[in-house]
Tab-separated table of C-alpha atoms in Angstrom:
chain	number	residue	atom	x	y	z
A	1	UNK	CA	-5.333	27.151	109.548
A	2	UNK	CA	-7.203	24.367	108.908
A	3	UNK	CA	-8.868	22.750	105.579
A	4	UNK	CA	-11.595	20.513	105.945
A	5	UNK	CA	-12.887	18.644	103.211
A	6	UNK	CA	-16.277	17.013	104.638
A	7	UNK	CA	-19.389	15.459	102.662
A	8	UNK	CA	-23.253	16.523	103.484
A	9	UNK	CA	-25.543	14.922	105.774
A	10	UNK	CA	-26.759	11.664	104.872
A	11	UNK	CA	-29.106	8.960	106.429
A	12	UNK	CA	-26.185	6.477	107.724
A	13	UNK	CA	-22.865	7.786	109.147
A	14	UNK	CA	-19.476	6.270	107.420
A	15	UNK	CA	-15.895	6.177	108.772
A	16	UNK	CA	-13.831	9.603	109.244
A	17	UNK	CA	-10.329	9.626	108.458
A	18	UNK	CA	-8.567	12.687	109.645
A	19	UNK	CA	-4.969	13.794	108.531
A	20	UNK	CA	-3.080	16.188	110.314
A	21	UNK	CA	-0.250	18.080	109.021
A	22	UNK	CA	1.709	21.171	110.010
A	23	UNK	CA	2.210	24.711	108.006
A	24	UNK	CA	4.762	22.962	105.926
A	25	UNK	CA	2.349	20.081	105.174
A	26	UNK	CA	4.663	17.491	107.192
A	27	UNK	CA	2.294	14.968	108.970
A	28	UNK	CA	1.890	15.510	112.750
A	29	UNK	CA	2.224	12.083	115.045
A	30	UNK	CA	0.399	12.301	118.575
A	31	UNK	CA	-2.286	14.456	117.735
A	32	UNK	CA	-5.747	13.732	119.410
A	33	UNK	CA	-9.021	13.891	117.206
A	34	UNK	CA	-12.333	13.583	118.812
A	35	UNK	CA	-16.315	13.676	117.709
A	36	UNK	CA	-18.567	14.851	119.797
A	37	UNK	CA	-22.099	14.569	118.095
A	38	UNK	CA	-24.916	17.355	118.049
A	39	UNK	CA	-27.095	14.698	119.835
A	40	UNK	CA	-24.950	14.299	123.250
A	41	UNK	CA	-23.698	10.643	123.550
A	42	UNK	CA	-23.156	9.366	127.380
A	43	UNK	CA	-20.219	7.128	128.017
A	44	UNK	CA	-21.142	3.856	128.629
A	45	UNK	CA	-19.612	1.528	131.466
A	46	UNK	CA	-17.558	-0.399	128.438
A	47	UNK	CA	-16.038	2.598	126.744
A	48	UNK	CA	-14.069	2.550	130.508
A	49	UNK	CA	-13.284	-0.735	130.165
A	50	UNK	CA	-9.515	-0.279	128.882
A	51	UNK	CA	-7.049	-1.268	129.664
A	52	UNK	CA	-5.413	2.278	129.536
A	53	UNK	CA	-1.542	2.246	130.247
A	54	UNK	CA	1.049	4.796	130.893
A	55	UNK	CA	4.346	2.767	131.237
A	56	UNK	CA	7.706	4.172	132.829
A	57	UNK	CA	10.392	2.366	130.658
A	58	UNK	CA	13.754	3.436	129.769
A	59	UNK	CA	13.061	6.781	131.982
A	60	UNK	CA	10.764	7.696	129.855
A	61	UNK	CA	6.722	7.602	129.702
A	62	UNK	CA	5.241	5.496	127.044
A	63	UNK	CA	3.232	6.069	125.402
A	64	UNK	CA	3.982	9.855	124.998
A	65	UNK	CA	0.414	11.041	124.646
A	66	UNK	CA	-2.428	8.721	125.692
A	67	UNK	CA	-6.172	9.254	124.939
A	68	UNK	CA	-8.700	8.406	127.456
A	69	UNK	CA	-12.415	8.645	127.958
A	70	UNK	CA	-13.687	10.761	131.092
A	71	UNK	CA	-13.979	8.181	133.918
A	72	UNK	CA	-11.308	6.041	132.744
A	73	UNK	CA	-8.469	4.601	135.383
A	74	UNK	CA	-4.914	4.652	134.145
A	75	UNK	CA	-2.642	2.209	134.966
A	76	UNK	CA	1.029	3.604	135.768
A	77	UNK	CA	3.681	0.629	135.779
A	78	UNK	CA	7.127	1.111	136.507
A	79	UNK	CA	8.992	-1.220	134.461
A	80	UNK	CA	12.462	0.336	135.161
A	81	UNK	CA	15.396	-0.624	137.522
A	82	UNK	CA	14.932	2.773	139.191
A	83	UNK	CA	12.163	4.598	141.476
A	84	UNK	CA	9.756	7.055	139.905
A	85	UNK	CA	7.394	9.500	141.540
A	86	UNK	CA	4.709	10.545	138.887
A	87	UNK	CA	2.635	13.831	139.213
A	88	UNK	CA	0.683	16.008	137.277
A	89	UNK	CA	-0.330	20.125	138.476
A	90	UNK	CA	-2.462	20.352	135.775
A	91	UNK	CA	-5.674	22.223	136.537
A	92	UNK	CA	-7.730	19.279	135.681
A	93	UNK	CA	-6.965	15.862	137.302
A	94	UNK	CA	-4.039	16.790	139.279
A	95	UNK	CA	-2.372	13.791	141.480
A	96	UNK	CA	1.015	12.681	142.657
A	97	UNK	CA	2.115	8.941	142.895
A	98	UNK	CA	4.873	8.719	145.632
A	99	UNK	CA	8.096	6.955	144.928
A	100	UNK	CA	7.561	3.512	143.700
A	101	UNK	CA	9.828	0.550	142.267
A	102	UNK	CA	10.157	-1.646	139.572
A	103	UNK	CA	7.283	-4.270	139.120
A	104	UNK	CA	4.843	-1.804	140.916
A	105	UNK	CA	1.845	-0.462	139.577
A	106	UNK	CA	-0.227	2.379	140.670
A	107	UNK	CA	-3.458	3.760	139.213
A	108	UNK	CA	-5.446	7.154	138.531
A	109	UNK	CA	-9.025	8.042	137.574
A	110	UNK	CA	-9.669	10.762	135.315
A	111	UNK	CA	-12.729	12.135	136.279
A	112	UNK	CA	-12.502	15.417	134.032
A	113	UNK	CA	-12.145	16.131	130.575
A	114	UNK	CA	-8.779	18.149	129.740
A	115	UNK	CA	-5.244	17.310	129.713
A	116	UNK	CA	-2.618	16.330	132.343
A	117	UNK	CA	0.614	17.057	131.733
A	118	UNK	CA	2.826	14.205	133.432
A	119	UNK	CA	6.155	14.506	134.834
A	120	UNK	CA	8.706	12.809	137.128
A	121	UNK	CA	10.010	14.111	140.379
A	122	UNK	CA	13.308	12.598	140.004
A	123	UNK	CA	13.737	12.514	136.223
A	124	UNK	CA	13.226	15.928	134.852
A	125	UNK	CA	13.302	14.938	131.254
A	126	UNK	CA	10.558	12.724	131.760
A	127	UNK	CA	7.388	14.054	129.898
A	128	UNK	CA	4.116	12.944	128.569
A	129	UNK	CA	0.408	13.965	128.282
A	130	UNK	CA	-3.084	12.599	128.949
A	131	UNK	CA	-5.938	13.565	127.062
A	132	UNK	CA	-9.384	13.062	128.584
A	133	UNK	CA	-12.162	13.375	126.244
A	134	UNK	CA	-16.159	13.429	127.029
A	135	UNK	CA	-16.897	11.333	123.988
A	136	UNK	CA	-16.549	7.429	123.021
A	137	UNK	CA	-15.431	8.292	119.566
A	138	UNK	CA	-11.750	9.450	119.613
A	139	UNK	CA	-8.608	8.434	118.230
A	140	UNK	CA	-4.623	9.469	117.926
A	141	UNK	CA	-2.552	10.287	114.724
A	142	UNK	CA	0.158	7.676	113.913
A	143	UNK	CA	3.647	8.595	112.226
A	144	UNK	CA	1.997	9.404	109.022
A	145	UNK	CA	-0.545	11.681	110.657
A	146	UNK	CA	-3.478	9.863	110.099
A	147	UNK	CA	-6.295	8.889	112.352
A	148	UNK	CA	-9.445	7.087	111.631
A	149	UNK	CA	-12.633	6.802	113.624
A	150	UNK	CA	-15.338	4.371	112.555
A	151	UNK	CA	-19.213	3.487	113.794
A	152	UNK	CA	-19.728	7.267	114.085
A	153	UNK	CA	-23.487	8.150	114.489
A	154	UNK	CA	-25.217	10.145	111.602
A	155	UNK	CA	-25.716	13.731	111.718
A	156	UNK	CA	-23.746	17.043	112.580
A	157	UNK	CA	-20.670	16.892	115.180
A	158	UNK	CA	-18.070	18.880	116.636
A	159	UNK	CA	-14.529	17.418	115.717
A	160	UNK	CA	-11.752	18.558	117.975
A	161	UNK	CA	-8.141	18.355	117.353
A	162	UNK	CA	-5.670	18.761	120.159
A	163	UNK	CA	-1.684	18.275	120.192
A	164	UNK	CA	0.757	19.347	122.993
A	165	UNK	CA	2.862	21.711	120.984
A	166	UNK	CA	-0.079	23.451	118.958
A	167	UNK	CA	-0.119	27.253	118.742
A	168	UNK	CA	-3.978	27.619	119.789
A	169	UNK	CA	-5.852	28.597	123.371
A	170	UNK	CA	-5.633	24.953	124.972
A	171	UNK	CA	-3.560	23.464	122.208
A	172	UNK	CA	-7.175	22.769	120.729
A	173	UNK	CA	-9.026	23.324	117.538
A	174	UNK	CA	-12.737	22.722	116.634
A	175	UNK	CA	-14.983	22.393	113.484
A	176	UNK	CA	-18.405	21.183	112.918
A	177	UNK	CA	-18.417	18.716	110.299
A	178	UNK	CA	-21.192	15.959	108.965
A	179	UNK	CA	-20.524	12.212	108.030
A	180	UNK	CA	-22.100	10.489	105.329
A	181	UNK	CA	-22.473	6.634	104.289
A	182	UNK	CA	-19.551	6.742	101.734
A	183	UNK	CA	-17.291	7.977	104.253
A	184	UNK	CA	-15.354	11.166	104.747
A	185	UNK	CA	-11.886	12.412	105.011
A	186	UNK	CA	-10.773	15.643	106.680
A	187	UNK	CA	-7.376	17.539	106.548
A	188	UNK	CA	-6.200	19.453	109.031
A	189	UNK	CA	-3.318	22.069	109.141
A	190	UNK	CA	-2.050	23.278	112.856
A	191	UNK	CA	0.450	25.219	113.687
A	192	UNK	CA	2.921	24.222	116.042
A	193	UNK	CA	5.728	25.685	118.267
A	194	UNK	CA	9.259	24.994	118.117
A	195	UNK	CA	10.516	21.861	119.206
A	196	UNK	CA	12.305	21.851	122.749
A	197	UNK	CA	13.739	19.186	125.052
A	198	UNK	CA	11.752	16.316	125.448
A	199	UNK	CA	9.411	16.799	122.718
A	200	UNK	CA	8.542	13.692	120.639
């Protein structure tokens, strides 16, 4: 279920604020929101500049959810005193980074849009996600469940919301929106599966 509060079209686009809440009205952190304009927008080299980093620290991945544009290279520095073997068996962007130790950084380029669920062959409780989007317009909700997008192009677009625990096909939902010059606010209510070990 979702509630979309969006103004009608106008000549100049404004910022877009997205609030994501669960069925009880509680803020949802780690939700990825992205906007795909109806008029296709290609990613530019500057969009891929980063840096995009998924660290290993205190036997955990940081951040829990990382969002990057398609074609971006993500660095995987090991900040722990122990070795890690990072991998993803997800259909899009599968990879393995064999055992490596403290102070070493590996990297992976993510060439397909979708989600890479991460794990460590040495530490089963380590879990994180990399969400790869095919648009330069994206953000992630903070602890208050809010994400802000600025400098959006004018006109109709598709707003997508993804969360690793969302009860929906592909853990994603989408809706058509239109921005306007005075700014827009969207409130999205999503259903989440019950928390399990390793969820954050």
